[in-house]
mmCIF file of C-alpha atoms in Angstrom:
data_model
loop_
_atom_site.group_PDB
_atom_site.id
_atom_site.type_symbol
_atom_site.label_atom_id
_atom_site.label_comp_id
_atom_site.label_asym_id
_atom_site.label_seq_id
_atom_site.Cartn_x
_atom_site.Cartn_y
_atom_site.Cartn_z
ATOM 1 C CA MET C 1 71.805 103.635 96.197
ATOM 2 C CA ARG C 2 70.105 100.972 94.097
ATOM 3 C CA VAL C 3 72.910 100.873 91.538
ATOM 4 C CA PHE C 4 75.527 100.600 94.296
ATOM 5 C CA GLU C 5 73.688 97.701 95.946
ATOM 6 C CA LEU C 6 73.167 95.916 92.632
ATOM 7 C CA TYR C 7 76.818 95.979 91.567
ATOM 8 C CA MET C 8 78.114 95.191 95.047
ATOM 9 C CA LYS C 9 75.930 92.081 95.129
ATOM 10 C CA ARG C 10 77.145 91.052 91.678
ATOM 11 C CA ILE C 11 80.806 91.279 92.719
ATOM 12 C CA ILE C 12 80.158 89.309 95.911
ATOM 13 C CA ARG C 13 78.248 86.616 94.031
ATOM 14 C CA ARG C 14 81.061 86.118 91.532
ATOM 15 C CA ARG C 15 83.178 83.709 93.546
ATOM 16 C CA MET C 16 86.350 84.053 91.504
ATOM 17 C CA THR C 17 86.246 87.846 91.678
ATOM 18 C CA LEU C 18 85.618 87.753 95.430
ATOM 19 C CA ILE C 19 88.455 85.271 95.937
ATOM 20 C CA LEU C 20 90.855 87.484 93.961
ATOM 21 C CA ILE C 21 89.815 90.550 95.938
ATOM 22 C CA LEU C 22 90.590 88.796 99.223
ATOM 23 C CA VAL C 23 93.529 86.575 98.265
ATOM 24 C CA LEU C 24 95.666 88.868 96.093
ATOM 25 C CA PRO C 25 96.459 91.364 98.882
ATOM 26 C CA ILE C 26 97.397 88.448 101.152
ATOM 27 C CA VAL C 27 99.640 86.766 98.572
ATOM 28 C CA PHE C 28 101.423 89.922 97.486
ATOM 29 C CA THR C 29 101.877 91.252 101.018
ATOM 30 C CA TYR C 30 103.351 87.949 102.166
ATOM 31 C CA SER C 31 105.676 87.764 99.147
ATOM 32 C CA VAL C 32 106.960 91.309 99.657
ATOM 33 C CA VAL C 33 107.540 90.851 103.394
ATOM 34 C CA ALA C 34 109.172 87.431 102.886
ATOM 35 C CA GLN C 35 111.438 88.827 100.184
ATOM 36 C CA TYR C 36 112.397 91.780 102.375
ATOM 37 C CA LYS C 37 113.222 89.570 105.342
ATOM 38 C CA GLN C 38 115.187 87.206 103.109
ATOM 39 C CA ALA C 39 117.197 90.107 101.708
ATOM 40 C CA GLN C 40 118.074 91.205 105.244
ATOM 41 C CA GLN C 41 119.539 87.810 106.111
ATOM 42 C CA VAL C 42 123.191 87.162 105.338
ATOM 43 C CA THR C 43 123.686 83.411 104.887
ATOM 44 C CA LEU C 44 126.763 81.286 104.290
ATOM 45 C CA THR C 45 126.981 77.543 103.677
ATOM 46 C CA LEU C 46 130.163 76.014 105.050
ATOM 47 C CA TYR C 47 131.853 72.698 104.432
ATOM 48 C CA ALA C 48 134.824 72.158 106.737
ATOM 49 C CA LYS C 49 136.662 68.840 106.663
ATOM 50 C CA ASP C 50 137.993 69.426 110.169
ATOM 51 C CA ALA C 51 135.478 69.948 112.997
ATOM 52 C CA ALA C 52 137.774 72.323 114.908
ATOM 53 C CA VAL C 53 138.218 74.582 111.875
ATOM 54 C CA GLY C 54 134.480 74.478 111.157
ATOM 55 C CA ALA C 55 133.591 75.367 114.759
ATOM 56 C CA TYR C 56 136.061 78.260 114.724
ATOM 57 C CA VAL C 57 134.810 79.744 111.433
ATOM 58 C CA THR C 58 131.164 79.280 112.436
ATOM 59 C CA GLY C 59 131.670 80.943 115.818
ATOM 60 C CA MET C 60 133.551 83.894 114.365
ATOM 61 C CA LEU C 61 130.961 84.510 111.639
ATOM 62 C CA GLU C 62 127.958 84.213 113.932
ATOM 63 C CA LYS C 63 129.377 87.063 116.006
ATOM 64 C CA GLN C 64 128.982 89.175 112.872
ATOM 65 C CA ASP C 65 125.290 88.234 112.490
ATOM 66 C CA VAL C 66 125.941 85.749 109.691
ATOM 67 C CA ILE C 67 123.638 82.721 109.466
ATOM 68 C CA VAL C 68 125.966 79.749 108.909
ATOM 69 C CA LYS C 69 124.602 76.525 107.436
ATOM 70 C CA GLN C 70 126.667 73.346 107.539
ATOM 71 C CA ALA C 71 127.086 71.311 104.345
ATOM 72 C CA ASP C 72 127.809 67.585 104.279
ATOM 73 C CA SER C 73 130.010 67.772 101.197
ATOM 74 C CA LYS C 74 131.937 70.135 98.938
ATOM 75 C CA GLU C 75 129.168 69.932 96.375
ATOM 76 C CA GLY C 76 126.599 70.906 99.009
ATOM 77 C CA ALA C 77 128.471 74.121 99.750
ATOM 78 C CA ALA C 78 129.039 74.893 96.073
ATOM 79 C CA ASP C 79 125.408 74.342 95.049
ATOM 80 C CA SER C 80 123.766 76.024 98.031
ATOM 81 C CA SER C 81 121.269 78.869 97.711
ATOM 82 C CA SER C 82 123.122 80.905 100.342
ATOM 83 C CA ASN C 83 124.814 84.189 99.573
ATOM 84 C CA LEU C 84 128.163 82.403 99.650
ATOM 85 C CA GLY C 85 129.415 78.830 99.811
ATOM 86 C CA VAL C 86 132.810 78.131 101.407
ATOM 87 C CA VAL C 87 134.862 74.928 101.346
ATOM 88 C CA LEU C 88 137.733 74.378 103.793
ATOM 89 C CA THR C 89 139.569 71.087 103.349
ATOM 90 C CA GLN C 90 142.549 71.699 105.639
ATOM 91 C CA SER C 91 142.628 70.425 109.177
ATOM 92 C CA ALA C 92 143.851 72.492 112.124
ATOM 93 C CA SER C 93 147.034 70.400 112.140
ATOM 94 C CA GLU C 94 147.677 71.145 108.453
ATOM 95 C CA VAL C 95 147.084 74.855 108.969
ATOM 96 C CA TYR C 96 149.541 74.921 111.856
ATOM 97 C CA SER C 97 152.221 72.884 110.062
ATOM 98 C CA GLY C 98 151.837 75.125 107.009
ATOM 99 C CA LYS C 99 152.613 78.165 109.156
ATOM 100 C CA GLY C 100 149.110 79.513 108.817
ATOM 101 C CA ALA C 101 148.588 79.040 105.088
ATOM 102 C CA VAL C 102 144.849 78.608 104.562
ATOM 103 C CA THR C 103 143.105 77.737 101.299
ATOM 104 C CA ALA C 104 139.403 78.462 100.953
ATOM 105 C CA LEU C 105 137.175 77.814 97.956
ATOM 106 C CA LYS C 106 134.317 80.330 97.620
ATOM 107 C CA TYR C 107 131.199 79.907 95.512
ATOM 108 C CA ALA C 108 128.576 82.558 94.782
ATOM 109 C CA LYS C 109 125.758 81.925 92.314
ATOM 110 C CA GLU C 110 125.368 85.658 91.812
ATOM 111 C CA GLN C 111 127.453 88.591 92.916
ATOM 112 C CA SER C 112 125.611 90.797 95.374
ATOM 113 C CA PHE C 113 126.296 93.108 98.277
ATOM 114 C CA ASN C 114 125.745 90.248 100.724
ATOM 115 C CA SER C 115 128.090 87.874 98.897
ATOM 116 C CA SER C 116 130.797 90.546 98.617
ATOM 117 C CA SER C 117 130.520 91.471 102.300
ATOM 118 C CA LEU C 118 130.719 87.778 103.213
ATOM 119 C CA GLU C 119 133.959 87.400 101.260
ATOM 120 C CA VAL C 120 135.435 90.228 103.308
ATOM 121 C CA LYS C 121 134.218 88.622 106.536
ATOM 122 C CA ILE C 122 135.545 85.141 105.721
ATOM 123 C CA ASN C 123 138.906 86.624 104.678
ATOM 124 C CA SER C 124 139.210 88.437 108.000
ATOM 125 C CA VAL C 125 138.282 85.265 109.917
ATOM 126 C CA LEU C 126 140.911 83.226 108.055
ATOM 127 C CA SER C 127 143.449 86.009 108.519
ATOM 128 C CA VAL C 128 142.956 85.783 112.281
ATOM 129 C CA MET C 129 143.402 82.019 112.014
ATOM 130 C CA GLN C 130 146.713 82.481 110.245
ATOM 131 C CA THR C 131 147.903 84.855 112.955
ATOM 132 C CA LEU C 132 146.925 82.396 115.661
ATOM 133 C CA ALA C 133 148.814 79.597 113.875
ATOM 134 C CA ARG C 134 151.976 81.666 113.558
ATOM 135 C CA ASN C 135 151.931 82.779 117.198
ATOM 136 C CA ALA C 136 151.011 79.435 118.769
ATOM 137 C CA PRO C 137 153.989 77.634 120.452
ATOM 138 C CA ASP C 138 152.627 74.212 119.529
ATOM 139 C CA GLU C 139 149.711 72.502 117.799
ATOM 140 C CA GLY C 140 147.771 71.973 121.019
ATOM 141 C CA ALA C 141 148.010 75.652 121.899
ATOM 142 C CA PHE C 142 146.811 76.525 118.380
ATOM 143 C CA ALA C 143 143.731 74.284 118.730
ATOM 144 C CA ALA C 144 143.001 75.821 122.141
ATOM 145 C CA SER C 145 143.333 79.345 120.750
ATOM 146 C CA LEU C 146 140.902 78.503 117.933
ATOM 147 C CA LYS C 147 138.327 77.326 120.433
ATOM 148 C CA LYS C 148 138.876 80.329 122.698
ATOM 149 C CA ALA C 149 138.548 82.775 119.797
ATOM 150 C CA ALA C 150 135.287 81.192 118.623
ATOM 151 C CA GLU C 151 133.720 81.277 122.092
ATOM 152 C CA ALA C 152 134.965 84.717 123.166
ATOM 153 C CA LYS C 153 132.720 87.746 123.050
ATOM 154 C CA PRO C 154 133.361 90.203 120.212
ATOM 155 C CA ALA C 155 136.112 92.663 121.051
ATOM 156 C CA ILE C 156 134.023 95.466 119.558
ATOM 157 C CA GLU C 157 130.256 95.583 119.851
ATOM 158 C CA VAL C 158 128.449 97.304 116.986
ATOM 159 C CA HIS C 159 125.031 98.807 117.569
ATOM 160 C CA ARG C 160 123.105 99.600 114.407
ATOM 161 C CA SER C 161 120.714 102.516 114.327
ATOM 162 C CA ILE C 162 118.487 103.151 111.306
ATOM 163 C CA LEU C 163 117.429 106.718 110.636
ATOM 164 C CA GLY C 164 113.710 107.192 110.148
ATOM 165 C CA ASN C 165 111.324 104.246 110.159
ATOM 166 C CA PRO C 166 113.289 100.949 110.240
ATOM 167 C CA ASN C 167 110.415 99.257 108.377
ATOM 168 C CA ALA C 168 110.183 101.949 105.689
ATOM 169 C CA VAL C 169 111.390 99.702 102.868
ATOM 170 C CA VAL C 170 109.022 96.787 103.496
ATOM 171 C CA LEU C 171 106.058 99.090 104.170
ATOM 172 C CA THR C 172 106.628 101.191 101.063
ATOM 173 C CA SER C 173 107.194 98.092 98.906
ATOM 174 C CA SER C 174 104.072 96.374 100.260
ATOM 175 C CA PHE C 175 101.807 99.364 99.741
ATOM 176 C CA ASN C 176 103.303 100.080 96.316
ATOM 177 C CA MET C 177 102.390 96.528 95.371
ATOM 178 C CA ILE C 178 98.772 97.068 96.423
ATOM 179 C CA VAL C 179 98.719 100.053 94.049
ATOM 180 C CA PHE C 180 99.408 97.637 91.198
ATOM 181 C CA ILE C 181 96.775 95.221 92.528
ATOM 182 C CA ILE C 182 94.174 97.970 92.780
ATOM 183 C CA MET C 183 94.841 99.338 89.305
ATOM 184 C CA PHE C 184 94.842 95.961 87.573
ATOM 185 C CA LEU C 185 92.006 94.312 89.511
ATOM 186 C CA THR C 186 89.721 97.364 89.470
ATOM 187 C CA MET C 187 90.224 98.022 85.769
ATOM 188 C CA THR C 188 89.709 94.329 85.017
ATOM 189 C CA ASN C 189 86.515 94.269 87.082
ATOM 190 C CA THR C 190 85.090 97.067 84.966
ATOM 191 C CA MET C 191 84.872 94.447 82.209
ATOM 192 C CA LEU C 192 81.786 93.238 84.073
ATOM 193 C CA PHE C 193 80.028 96.231 82.582
ATOM 194 C CA LEU C 194 80.923 95.280 79.021
ATOM 195 C CA GLY C 195 78.398 92.440 79.011
ATOM 196 C CA ASP C 196 75.749 94.812 80.377
ATOM 197 C CA LYS C 197 76.562 97.222 77.577
ATOM 198 C CA VAL C 198 76.291 94.570 74.855
ATOM 199 C CA HIS C 199 72.976 93.265 76.210
ATOM 200 C CA THR C 200 71.636 96.815 76.875
ATOM 201 C CA THR C 201 71.365 95.967 80.580
ATOM 202 C CA THR C 202 73.134 99.213 81.478
ATOM 203 C CA GLN C 203 70.443 101.283 79.818
ATOM 204 C CA ARG C 204 67.845 99.603 82.030
ATOM 205 C CA ILE C 205 70.015 100.060 85.141
ATOM 206 C CA LEU C 206 70.358 103.750 84.314
ATOM 207 C CA LEU C 207 66.623 104.075 84.862
ATOM 208 C CA ALA C 208 67.206 103.268 88.550
ATOM 209 C CA ALA C 209 69.643 106.188 88.864
ATOM 210 C CA TYR C 210 68.668 109.835 89.159
ATOM 211 C CA SER C 211 71.137 110.803 86.448
ATOM 212 C CA LYS C 212 74.156 109.595 84.530
ATOM 213 C CA LEU C 213 76.394 111.284 87.122
ATOM 214 C CA SER C 214 74.596 109.450 89.952
ATOM 215 C CA TYR C 215 75.109 106.158 88.114
ATOM 216 C CA TYR C 216 78.847 106.730 87.743
ATOM 217 C CA ILE C 217 79.296 107.925 91.323
ATOM 218 C CA GLN C 218 77.566 104.821 92.689
ATOM 219 C CA THR C 219 79.564 102.573 90.354
ATOM 220 C CA ALA C 220 82.878 104.148 91.371
ATOM 221 C CA ALA C 221 81.852 103.874 95.037
ATOM 222 C CA VAL C 222 81.667 100.090 94.638
ATOM 223 C CA PHE C 223 85.317 99.952 93.606
ATOM 224 C CA ALA C 224 86.310 102.431 96.310
ATOM 225 C CA VAL C 225 84.790 100.124 98.940
ATOM 226 C CA VAL C 226 86.600 97.121 97.455
ATOM 227 C CA GLY C 227 89.893 99.014 97.522
ATOM 228 C CA VAL C 228 89.450 100.053 101.145
ATOM 229 C CA VAL C 229 88.716 96.435 102.092
ATOM 230 C CA GLN C 230 91.938 95.304 100.390
ATOM 231 C CA PHE C 231 93.794 98.104 102.116
ATOM 232 C CA LEU C 232 92.510 97.057 105.544
ATOM 233 C CA ILE C 233 93.452 93.426 104.825
ATOM 234 C CA MET C 234 97.014 94.561 104.148
ATOM 235 C CA ILE C 235 97.143 96.621 107.322
ATOM 236 C CA GLY C 236 95.839 93.658 109.324
ATOM 237 C CA LEU C 237 98.496 91.356 107.874
ATOM 238 C CA LEU C 238 101.358 93.764 108.428
ATOM 239 C CA THR C 239 100.437 94.662 112.000
ATOM 240 C CA ALA C 240 98.821 91.496 113.389
ATOM 241 C CA VAL C 241 100.659 88.738 111.511
ATOM 242 C CA PHE C 242 104.059 90.197 110.587
ATOM 243 C CA ARG C 243 104.246 92.520 113.623
ATOM 244 C CA ILE C 244 105.394 95.524 111.607
ATOM 245 C CA GLU C 245 104.655 98.928 113.116
ATOM 246 C CA LEU C 246 103.060 101.375 110.683
ATOM 247 C CA THR C 247 104.121 104.409 112.774
ATOM 248 C CA LEU C 248 101.053 106.295 111.535
ATOM 249 C CA SER C 249 98.669 108.369 113.621
ATOM 250 C CA PRO C 250 94.903 107.772 113.189
ATOM 251 C CA ALA C 251 94.675 110.979 111.117
ATOM 252 C CA GLN C 252 97.502 109.863 108.815
ATOM 253 C CA LEU C 253 95.924 106.425 108.455
ATOM 254 C CA LEU C 254 92.608 107.987 107.426
ATOM 255 C CA LEU C 255 94.473 110.173 104.940
ATOM 256 C CA LEU C 256 96.103 107.092 103.437
ATOM 257 C CA ILE C 257 92.722 105.341 103.206
ATOM 258 C CA LEU C 258 91.385 108.405 101.391
ATOM 259 C CA ALA C 259 94.275 108.262 98.926
ATOM 260 C CA TYR C 260 93.646 104.597 98.126
ATOM 261 C CA GLY C 261 89.915 105.193 97.829
ATOM 262 C CA LEU C 262 90.583 107.943 95.282
ATOM 263 C CA LEU C 263 92.975 105.638 93.439
ATOM 264 C CA ASN C 264 90.166 103.099 93.107
ATOM 265 C CA VAL C 265 87.850 105.769 91.752
ATOM 266 C CA VAL C 266 90.509 106.805 89.204
ATOM 267 C CA ALA C 267 91.125 103.185 88.158
ATOM 268 C CA ALA C 268 87.377 102.571 87.814
ATOM 269 C CA GLY C 269 86.975 105.759 85.779
ATOM 270 C CA ILE C 270 89.748 104.768 83.373
ATOM 271 C CA GLY C 271 88.318 101.260 83.074
ATOM 272 C CA LEU C 272 84.800 102.531 82.352
ATOM 273 C CA LEU C 273 86.163 104.882 79.687
ATOM 274 C CA LEU C 274 87.910 101.945 78.024
ATOM 275 C CA VAL C 275 84.714 99.876 78.218
ATOM 276 C CA SER C 276 82.859 102.665 76.438
ATOM 277 C CA ARG C 277 85.273 102.420 73.500
ATOM 278 C CA THR C 278 84.727 98.750 72.686
ATOM 279 C CA THR C 279 82.138 95.992 72.522
ATOM 280 C CA GLY C 280 84.606 93.082 72.397
ATOM 281 C CA ASN C 281 85.700 91.271 75.555
ATOM 282 C CA ALA C 282 89.168 90.427 74.201
ATOM 283 C CA THR C 283 89.703 93.972 72.932
ATOM 284 C CA GLY C 284 88.645 95.415 76.276
ATOM 285 C CA ARG C 285 91.081 93.243 78.217
ATOM 286 C CA LEU C 286 93.855 94.143 75.791
ATOM 287 C CA LEU C 287 93.153 97.860 76.242
ATOM 288 C CA ILE C 288 93.211 97.480 80.021
ATOM 289 C CA SER C 289 96.571 95.665 79.895
ATOM 290 C CA VAL C 290 98.046 98.245 77.518
ATOM 291 C CA VAL C 291 96.995 101.099 79.833
ATOM 292 C CA CYS C 292 97.420 99.501 83.263
ATOM 293 C CA LEU C 293 100.814 97.823 83.003
ATOM 294 C CA PRO C 294 102.782 100.863 81.745
ATOM 295 C CA MET C 295 101.122 103.011 84.416
ATOM 296 C CA ALA C 296 102.153 100.508 87.082
ATOM 297 C CA MET C 297 105.726 100.103 85.844
ATOM 298 C CA LEU C 298 106.403 103.781 85.203
ATOM 299 C CA GLY C 299 104.604 104.834 88.373
ATOM 300 C CA GLY C 300 107.035 102.989 90.649
ATOM 301 C CA THR C 301 104.780 100.196 91.889
ATOM 302 C CA LEU C 302 107.071 97.358 90.759
ATOM 303 C CA TRP C 303 110.441 99.116 91.180
ATOM 304 C CA PRO C 304 111.537 102.592 92.323
ATOM 305 C CA SER C 305 111.046 105.346 89.755
ATOM 306 C CA SER C 306 114.487 106.686 90.707
ATOM 307 C CA ILE C 307 116.262 103.865 88.831
ATOM 308 C CA MET C 308 114.567 104.764 85.537
ATOM 309 C CA PRO C 309 116.022 107.166 82.951
ATOM 310 C CA GLU C 310 115.328 110.852 83.515
ATOM 311 C CA SER C 311 112.934 111.064 80.556
ATOM 312 C CA MET C 312 110.816 108.244 81.991
ATOM 313 C CA GLN C 313 110.887 109.841 85.439
ATOM 314 C CA ARG C 314 109.462 113.045 83.977
ATOM 315 C CA LEU C 315 106.679 111.020 82.367
ATOM 316 C CA ALA C 316 106.017 109.204 85.638
ATOM 317 C CA ARG C 317 105.320 112.479 87.468
ATOM 318 C CA ILE C 318 102.002 112.897 85.638
ATOM 319 C CA LEU C 319 100.746 109.386 86.444
ATOM 320 C CA PRO C 320 98.344 108.691 89.337
ATOM 321 C CA THR C 321 100.317 105.565 90.229
ATOM 322 C CA ASN C 322 103.377 107.763 90.830
ATOM 323 C CA TRP C 323 101.391 110.143 93.024
ATOM 324 C CA ILE C 324 100.245 107.346 95.303
ATOM 325 C CA THR C 325 103.720 105.735 95.527
ATOM 326 C CA GLU C 326 105.093 109.150 96.496
ATOM 327 C CA VAL C 327 102.441 109.351 99.213
ATOM 328 C CA ASN C 328 103.586 105.918 100.454
ATOM 329 C CA ALA C 329 107.213 107.043 100.549
ATOM 330 C CA GLU C 330 106.356 110.204 102.480
ATOM 331 C CA MET C 331 104.028 108.458 104.917
ATOM 332 C CA PHE C 332 106.368 105.605 105.841
ATOM 333 C CA SER C 333 109.752 107.352 105.733
ATOM 334 C CA GLY C 334 109.742 108.081 109.465
ATOM 335 C CA PHE C 335 111.170 111.551 108.886
ATOM 336 C CA GLY C 336 109.358 114.880 109.089
ATOM 337 C CA ARG C 337 106.615 114.294 106.600
ATOM 338 C CA HIS C 338 106.047 116.869 103.889
ATOM 339 C CA ALA C 339 102.370 117.616 104.433
ATOM 340 C CA GLY C 340 102.311 119.926 101.416
ATOM 341 C CA GLU C 341 103.537 117.238 99.018
ATOM 342 C CA ILE C 342 101.145 114.644 100.446
ATOM 343 C CA ALA C 343 98.235 117.061 100.087
ATOM 344 C CA LEU C 344 99.309 117.890 96.519
ATOM 345 C CA HIS C 345 99.392 114.223 95.463
ATOM 346 C CA ILE C 346 96.057 113.379 97.099
ATOM 347 C CA GLY C 347 94.532 116.546 95.664
ATOM 348 C CA SER C 348 95.829 115.584 92.222
ATOM 349 C CA LEU C 349 94.079 112.218 92.547
ATOM 350 C CA GLY C 350 90.851 114.021 93.416
ATOM 351 C CA VAL C 351 91.172 116.399 90.461
ATOM 352 C CA LEU C 352 91.872 113.515 88.088
ATOM 353 C CA ALA C 353 88.846 111.618 89.424
ATOM 354 C CA ALA C 354 86.672 114.687 88.761
ATOM 355 C CA LEU C 355 88.051 115.015 85.214
ATOM 356 C CA LEU C 356 87.302 111.362 84.540
ATOM 357 C CA PHE C 357 83.715 111.861 85.699
ATOM 358 C CA LEU C 358 83.401 114.812 83.320
ATOM 359 C CA LEU C 359 84.657 112.642 80.458
ATOM 360 C CA LEU C 360 82.280 109.827 81.424
ATOM 361 C CA MET C 361 79.358 112.279 81.418
ATOM 362 C CA ARG C 362 80.085 112.943 77.748
ATOM 363 C CA VAL C 363 79.841 109.256 76.829
ATOM 364 C CA ARG C 364 76.679 108.495 74.896
ATOM 365 C CA THR C 365 74.141 106.411 76.776
ATOM 366 C CA GLU C 366 74.269 103.612 74.184
ATOM 367 C CA ASN C 367 78.065 103.323 74.731
ATOM 368 C CA ILE C 368 77.938 103.042 78.532
#
């Protein structure tokens, strides 16, 4: 265990490396969860010249779970960061005298599902307003009907029910992101061994190990421990801070920890192989970027593999990053989990780790 203790102490003593190990999971988990929650919110910025019209539109939209923000000017509604900006310049009196004719200006910085659904909602709200104006006997009755419609309970109550785990998307996205963190950070940390190689420190450290295999096992164990720590930080954030239920049994959680530990071993093995092929720091970092980034992108850590062309999806199936993202999808789906597929992916990670150790055993001592 001397090699394990030595390298663990070196990582802990390197402040920047330790900070990255602790901070990156926090930053990426927060960004994924914040983005997910933001995507779930449907927001509209409204500028209404007439208070009665504004109160009516706001009340009707809020019944449909729309977050309505009030703008102080037309420009404020047009330049807002909401899904849709709406400008209504007619007063209730003008709408009534015009027999219900309503003009609305709509602004969307980018077309999306939320902006399109909001256009449908605002059109329906204004359509109801037109009907109320046509059926009102006088202007006072029209104003009263606007107020009554805004304050009334919805005629139809909609109860949403999500099949499977309602937090499946945010959980899968968060844990897919940690796959990228693990691959990149672990492979980058293997560059620590390049300086030892150049200064023949590794050859002296090898003397403290029983064999070359023992040296590599202890070295990979360091990165496995680091990966498990990052994993537990993520779990703590998701459950304690963001209050997101993992819906995993203790056995499933241990299985997931095993998968991420094996991923760390695989990433360390690939990084050590790359270190053995170079003596230059810049070249080593370039090799790590060339190998790590395509594996992360094709493996589905940054976006779903399903949106890629079929040829790239076939390539992704042989990548360890894809195996672990598939494990995430199966674990957090909330449906009947396919134990066979999960076992196959985790077993594939174990087989790959063993193959990498075999390759590392063939590396000449002077190249370690």
